[in-house]
XYZ file of N, CA and C in Angstrom:
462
model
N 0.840 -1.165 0.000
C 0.000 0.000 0.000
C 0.894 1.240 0.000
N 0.731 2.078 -0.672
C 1.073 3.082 -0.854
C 0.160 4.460 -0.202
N 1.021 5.370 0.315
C 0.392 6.592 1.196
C 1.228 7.809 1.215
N 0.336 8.651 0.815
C 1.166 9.822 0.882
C 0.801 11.103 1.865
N 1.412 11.464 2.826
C 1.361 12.569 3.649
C 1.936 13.710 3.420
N 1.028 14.785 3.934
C 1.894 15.726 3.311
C 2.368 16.339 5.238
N 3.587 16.797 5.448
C 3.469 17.446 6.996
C 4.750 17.993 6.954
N 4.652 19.371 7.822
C 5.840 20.359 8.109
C 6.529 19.554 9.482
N 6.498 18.303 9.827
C 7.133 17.592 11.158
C 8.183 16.436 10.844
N 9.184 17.568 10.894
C 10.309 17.163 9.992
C 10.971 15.423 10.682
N 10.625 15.482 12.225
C 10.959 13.824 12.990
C 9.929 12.848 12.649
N 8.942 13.324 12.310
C 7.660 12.725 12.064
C 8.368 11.778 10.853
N 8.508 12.894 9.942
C 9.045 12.351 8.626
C 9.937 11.324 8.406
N 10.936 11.745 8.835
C 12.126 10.696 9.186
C 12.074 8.868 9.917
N 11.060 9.859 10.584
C 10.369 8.430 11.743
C 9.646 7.453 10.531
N 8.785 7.899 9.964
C 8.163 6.768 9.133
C 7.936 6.854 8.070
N 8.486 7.769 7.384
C 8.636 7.448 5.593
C 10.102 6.464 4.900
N 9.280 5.834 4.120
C 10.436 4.956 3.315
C 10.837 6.270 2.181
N 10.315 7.130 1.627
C 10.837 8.187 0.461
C 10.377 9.366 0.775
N 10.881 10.734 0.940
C 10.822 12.008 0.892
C 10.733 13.181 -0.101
N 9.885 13.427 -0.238
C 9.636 14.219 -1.299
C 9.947 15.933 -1.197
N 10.363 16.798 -1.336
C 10.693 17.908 -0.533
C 10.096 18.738 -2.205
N 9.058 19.759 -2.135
C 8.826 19.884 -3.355
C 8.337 21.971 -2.668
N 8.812 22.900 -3.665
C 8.229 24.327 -3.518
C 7.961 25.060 -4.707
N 6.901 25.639 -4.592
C 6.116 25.814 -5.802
C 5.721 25.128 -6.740
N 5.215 24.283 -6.329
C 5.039 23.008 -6.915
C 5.874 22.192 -7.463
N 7.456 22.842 -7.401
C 8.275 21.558 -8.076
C 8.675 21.082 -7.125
N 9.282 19.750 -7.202
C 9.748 18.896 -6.708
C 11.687 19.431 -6.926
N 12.197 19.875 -5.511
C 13.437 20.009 -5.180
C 14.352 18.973 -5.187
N 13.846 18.586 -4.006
C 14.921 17.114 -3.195
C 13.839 15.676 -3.685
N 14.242 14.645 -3.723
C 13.706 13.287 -3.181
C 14.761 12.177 -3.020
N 14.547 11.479 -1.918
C 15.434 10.099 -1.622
C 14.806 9.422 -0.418
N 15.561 8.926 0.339
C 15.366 8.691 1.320
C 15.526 9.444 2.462
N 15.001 9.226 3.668
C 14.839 10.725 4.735
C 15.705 11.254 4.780
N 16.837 10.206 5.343
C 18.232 10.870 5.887
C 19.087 11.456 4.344
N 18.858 10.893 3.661
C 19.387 11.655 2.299
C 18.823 13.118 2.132
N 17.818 13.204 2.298
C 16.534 14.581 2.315
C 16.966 15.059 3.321
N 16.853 14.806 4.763
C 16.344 15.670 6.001
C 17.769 15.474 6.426
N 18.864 14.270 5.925
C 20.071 14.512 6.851
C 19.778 13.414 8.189
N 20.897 13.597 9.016
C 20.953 12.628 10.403
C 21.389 13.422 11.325
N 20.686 14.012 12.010
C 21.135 15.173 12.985
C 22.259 14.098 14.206
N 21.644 12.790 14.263
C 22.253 12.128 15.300
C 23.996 12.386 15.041
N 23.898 11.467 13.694
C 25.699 11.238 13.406
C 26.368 13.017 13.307
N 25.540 13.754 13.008
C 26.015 15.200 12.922
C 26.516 15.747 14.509
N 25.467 15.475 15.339
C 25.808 15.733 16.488
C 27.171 15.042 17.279
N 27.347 13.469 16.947
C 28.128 12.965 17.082
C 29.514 13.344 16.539
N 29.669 13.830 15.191
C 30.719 14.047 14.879
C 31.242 16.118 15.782
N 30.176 16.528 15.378
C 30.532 17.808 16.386
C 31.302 17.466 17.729
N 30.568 16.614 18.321
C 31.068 16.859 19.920
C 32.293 16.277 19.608
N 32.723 15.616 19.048
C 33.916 14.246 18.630
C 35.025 15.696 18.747
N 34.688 16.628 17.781
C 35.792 17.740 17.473
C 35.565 18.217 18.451
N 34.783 18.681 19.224
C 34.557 20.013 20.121
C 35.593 19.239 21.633
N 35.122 18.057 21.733
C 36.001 17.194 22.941
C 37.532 16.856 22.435
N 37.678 16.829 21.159
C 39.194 16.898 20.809
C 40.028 18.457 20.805
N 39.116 19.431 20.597
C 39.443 20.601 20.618
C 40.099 21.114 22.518
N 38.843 20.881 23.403
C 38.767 20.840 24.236
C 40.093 19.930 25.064
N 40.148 19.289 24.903
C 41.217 17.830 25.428
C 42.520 18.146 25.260
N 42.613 18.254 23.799
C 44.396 18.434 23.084
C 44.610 20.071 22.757
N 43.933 20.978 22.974
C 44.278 22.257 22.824
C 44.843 22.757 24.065
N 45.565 24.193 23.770
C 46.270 24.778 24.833
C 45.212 24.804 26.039
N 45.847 25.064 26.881
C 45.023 24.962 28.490
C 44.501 26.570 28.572
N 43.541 26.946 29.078
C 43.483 28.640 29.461
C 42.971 29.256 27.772
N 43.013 28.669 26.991
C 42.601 29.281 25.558
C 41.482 28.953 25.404
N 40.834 29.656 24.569
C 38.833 29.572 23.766
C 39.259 28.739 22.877
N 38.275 27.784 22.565
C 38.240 27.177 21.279
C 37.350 27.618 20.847
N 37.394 27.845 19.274
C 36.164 28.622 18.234
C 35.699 27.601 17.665
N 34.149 27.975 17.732
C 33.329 27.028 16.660
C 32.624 28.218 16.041
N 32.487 27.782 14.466
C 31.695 28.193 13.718
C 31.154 27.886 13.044
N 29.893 28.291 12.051
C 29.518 27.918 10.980
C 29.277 28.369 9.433
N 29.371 28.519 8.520
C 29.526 29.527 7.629
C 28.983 28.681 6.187
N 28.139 29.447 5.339
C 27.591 28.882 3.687
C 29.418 28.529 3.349
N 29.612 27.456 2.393
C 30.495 27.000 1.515
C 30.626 26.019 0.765
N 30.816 26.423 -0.655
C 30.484 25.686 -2.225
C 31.992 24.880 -2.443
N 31.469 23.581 -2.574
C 32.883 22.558 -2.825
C 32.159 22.484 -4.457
N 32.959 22.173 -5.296
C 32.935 21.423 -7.005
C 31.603 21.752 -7.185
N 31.122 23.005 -6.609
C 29.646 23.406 -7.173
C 28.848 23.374 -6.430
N 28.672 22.828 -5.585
C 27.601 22.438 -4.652
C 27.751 23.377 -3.737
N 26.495 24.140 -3.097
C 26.534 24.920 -2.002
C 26.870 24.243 -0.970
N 26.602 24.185 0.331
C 27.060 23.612 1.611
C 27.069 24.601 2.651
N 27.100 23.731 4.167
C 27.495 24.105 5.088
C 28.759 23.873 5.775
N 29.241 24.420 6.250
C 30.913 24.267 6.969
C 30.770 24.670 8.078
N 31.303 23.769 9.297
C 31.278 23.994 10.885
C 32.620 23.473 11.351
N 33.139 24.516 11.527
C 34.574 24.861 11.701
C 34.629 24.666 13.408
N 35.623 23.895 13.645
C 36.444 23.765 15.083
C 37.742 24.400 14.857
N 38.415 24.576 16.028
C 39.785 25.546 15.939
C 39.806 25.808 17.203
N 41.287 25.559 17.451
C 41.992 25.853 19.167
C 43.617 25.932 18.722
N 43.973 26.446 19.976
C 45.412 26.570 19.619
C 46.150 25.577 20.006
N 47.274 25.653 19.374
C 48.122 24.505 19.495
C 48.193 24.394 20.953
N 48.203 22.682 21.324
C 48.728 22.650 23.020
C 49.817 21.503 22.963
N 50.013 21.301 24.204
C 50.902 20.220 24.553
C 50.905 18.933 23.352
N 49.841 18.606 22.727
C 49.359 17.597 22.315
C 50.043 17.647 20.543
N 50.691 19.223 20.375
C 50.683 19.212 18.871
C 50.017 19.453 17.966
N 51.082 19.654 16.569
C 49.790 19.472 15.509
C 49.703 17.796 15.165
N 48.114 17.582 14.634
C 47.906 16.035 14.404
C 48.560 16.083 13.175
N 48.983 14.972 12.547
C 49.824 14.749 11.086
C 48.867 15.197 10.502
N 49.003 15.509 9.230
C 47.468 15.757 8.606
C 47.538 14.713 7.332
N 48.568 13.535 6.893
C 48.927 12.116 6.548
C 48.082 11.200 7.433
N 48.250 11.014 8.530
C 47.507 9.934 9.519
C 46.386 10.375 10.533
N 45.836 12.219 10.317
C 44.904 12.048 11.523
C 43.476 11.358 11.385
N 43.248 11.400 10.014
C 42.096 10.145 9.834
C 42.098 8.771 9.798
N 43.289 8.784 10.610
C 43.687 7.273 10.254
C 43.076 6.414 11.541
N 43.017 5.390 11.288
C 42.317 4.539 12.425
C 43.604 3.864 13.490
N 43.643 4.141 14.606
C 44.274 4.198 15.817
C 45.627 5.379 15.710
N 45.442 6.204 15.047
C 46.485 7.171 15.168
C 46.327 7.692 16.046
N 47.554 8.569 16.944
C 47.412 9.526 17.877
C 49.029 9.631 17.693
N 48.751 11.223 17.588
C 50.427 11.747 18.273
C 51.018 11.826 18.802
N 52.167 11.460 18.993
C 52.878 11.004 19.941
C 53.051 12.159 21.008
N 52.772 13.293 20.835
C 53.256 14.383 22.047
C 51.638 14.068 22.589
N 50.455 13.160 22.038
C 48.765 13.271 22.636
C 48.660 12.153 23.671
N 49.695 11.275 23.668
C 50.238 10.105 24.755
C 49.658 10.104 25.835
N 49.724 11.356 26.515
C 49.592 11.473 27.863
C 48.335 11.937 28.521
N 47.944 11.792 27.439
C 46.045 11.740 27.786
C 45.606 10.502 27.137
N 44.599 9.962 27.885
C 43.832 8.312 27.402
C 43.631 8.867 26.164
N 42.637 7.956 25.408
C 42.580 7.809 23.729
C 42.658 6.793 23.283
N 41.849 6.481 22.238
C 41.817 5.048 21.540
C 42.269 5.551 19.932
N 42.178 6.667 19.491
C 42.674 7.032 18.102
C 41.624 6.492 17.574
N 40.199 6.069 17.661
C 39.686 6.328 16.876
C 38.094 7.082 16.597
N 38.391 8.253 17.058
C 37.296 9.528 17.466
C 37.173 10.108 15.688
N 38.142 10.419 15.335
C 38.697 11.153 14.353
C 38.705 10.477 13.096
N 38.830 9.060 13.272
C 38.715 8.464 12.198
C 36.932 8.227 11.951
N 36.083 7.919 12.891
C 35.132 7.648 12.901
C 34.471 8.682 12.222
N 34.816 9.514 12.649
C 34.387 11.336 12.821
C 34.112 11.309 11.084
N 35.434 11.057 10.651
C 35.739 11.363 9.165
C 34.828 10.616 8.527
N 34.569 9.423 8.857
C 33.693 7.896 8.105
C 31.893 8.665 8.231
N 31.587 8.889 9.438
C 30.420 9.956 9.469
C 30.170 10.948 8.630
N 31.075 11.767 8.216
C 30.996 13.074 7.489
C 30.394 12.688 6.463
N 31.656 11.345 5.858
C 31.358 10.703 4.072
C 29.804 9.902 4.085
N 29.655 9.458 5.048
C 28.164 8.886 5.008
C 26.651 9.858 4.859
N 27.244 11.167 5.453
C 26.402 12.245 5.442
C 26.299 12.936 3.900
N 27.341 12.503 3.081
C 27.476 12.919 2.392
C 27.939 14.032 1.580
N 29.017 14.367 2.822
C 29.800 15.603 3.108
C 31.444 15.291 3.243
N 32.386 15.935 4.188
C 33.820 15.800 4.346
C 34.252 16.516 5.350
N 35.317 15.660 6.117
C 36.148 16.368 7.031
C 37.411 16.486 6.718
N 37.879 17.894 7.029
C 39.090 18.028 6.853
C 40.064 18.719 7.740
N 41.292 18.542 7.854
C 42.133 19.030 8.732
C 42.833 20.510 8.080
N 42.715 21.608 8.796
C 43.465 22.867 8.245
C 44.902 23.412 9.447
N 45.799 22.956 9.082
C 47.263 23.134 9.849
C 47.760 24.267 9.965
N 46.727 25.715 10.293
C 47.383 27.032 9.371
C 48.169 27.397 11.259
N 47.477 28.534 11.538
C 48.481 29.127 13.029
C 47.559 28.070 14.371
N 46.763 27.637 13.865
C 45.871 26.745 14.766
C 45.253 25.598 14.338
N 45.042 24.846 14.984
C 44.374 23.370 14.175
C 43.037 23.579 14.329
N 42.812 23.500 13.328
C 41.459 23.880 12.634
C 40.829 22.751 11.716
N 39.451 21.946 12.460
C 38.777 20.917 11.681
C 37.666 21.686 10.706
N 37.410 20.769 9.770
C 36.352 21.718 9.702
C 35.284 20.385 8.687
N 34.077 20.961 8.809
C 32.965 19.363 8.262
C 31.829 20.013 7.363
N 32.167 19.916 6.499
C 31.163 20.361 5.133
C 30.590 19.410 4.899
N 29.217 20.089 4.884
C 27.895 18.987 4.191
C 27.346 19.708 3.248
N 26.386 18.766 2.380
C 25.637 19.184 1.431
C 24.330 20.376 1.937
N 23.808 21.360 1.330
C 22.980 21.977 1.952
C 21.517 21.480 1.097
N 20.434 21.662 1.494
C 19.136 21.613 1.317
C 18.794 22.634 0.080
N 19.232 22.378 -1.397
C 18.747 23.479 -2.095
C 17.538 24.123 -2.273
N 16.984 24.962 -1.582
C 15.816 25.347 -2.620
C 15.991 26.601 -3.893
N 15.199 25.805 -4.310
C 14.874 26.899 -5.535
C 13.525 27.731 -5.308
N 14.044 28.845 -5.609
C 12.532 29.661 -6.325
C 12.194 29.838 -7.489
């Protein structure tokens, strides 16, 4: 049987549709499946705190860590970007060769527990979202996690 609802309850949606239709002015924008459409706030949240507790953990002691968020277009595609950034601490910069790597950790990050694989996971989340994480090595270590954005058209 087939059923179609129409509703602005975006968990609703997610909760029990097999296909998503996302349509304005009568056209049809988006369609797939929810989390393709509406996204996974869960694994999103998950990968945030992942950075915000690595930021927190391995950054200088007594320093702010910045989070942000900002519009940004990879190979065409609009997007969102949510930038982590702290200053260098005890812990180093991570390689930017092995920090997605699965059980990596730097050797100056030793001296705090860790399993090395926050970061790798982190990264495997992003690509499932259908987005990317990346490491920026400039005066501060700076993550940062671009996803696809919700186009609408008018």
């Amino acid at each position: 049987m087939t059923m179609i609802v129409v509703t602005h309850e975006m968990e609703f949606a997610r909760e029990v549709a097999d296909r998503v239709v996302f349509m304005a002015d009568g056209q049809v924008v988006e369609s797939g499946t929810p989390q393709q459409v509406l996204g996974d706030p869960q694994r999103l949240s998950q990968v945030m705190q992942n950075l915000l507790e690595n930021a927190l953990k391995y950054g200088a002691t007594e320093e702010l860590v910045h989070a942000s968020v900002r519009t940004a277009e990879r190979e065409g595609i609009t997007g969102v970007a949510f930038c982590v950034a702290n200053a260098v601490g005890r812990a180093g910069r991570p390689h930017p060769a092995y920090v997605f790597t699965k059980y990596y950790r730097s050797p100056q990050a030793r001296y705090r527990s860790g399993s090395g694989l926050g970061l790798y996971l982190a990264k495997r989340l992003a690509v499932r979202l259908g987005g990317d994480l990346t490491l920026h090595n400039e005066d501060q270590v700076r993550f940062e996690l671009w996803l696809p954005a919700l186009r609408l058209e008018s």
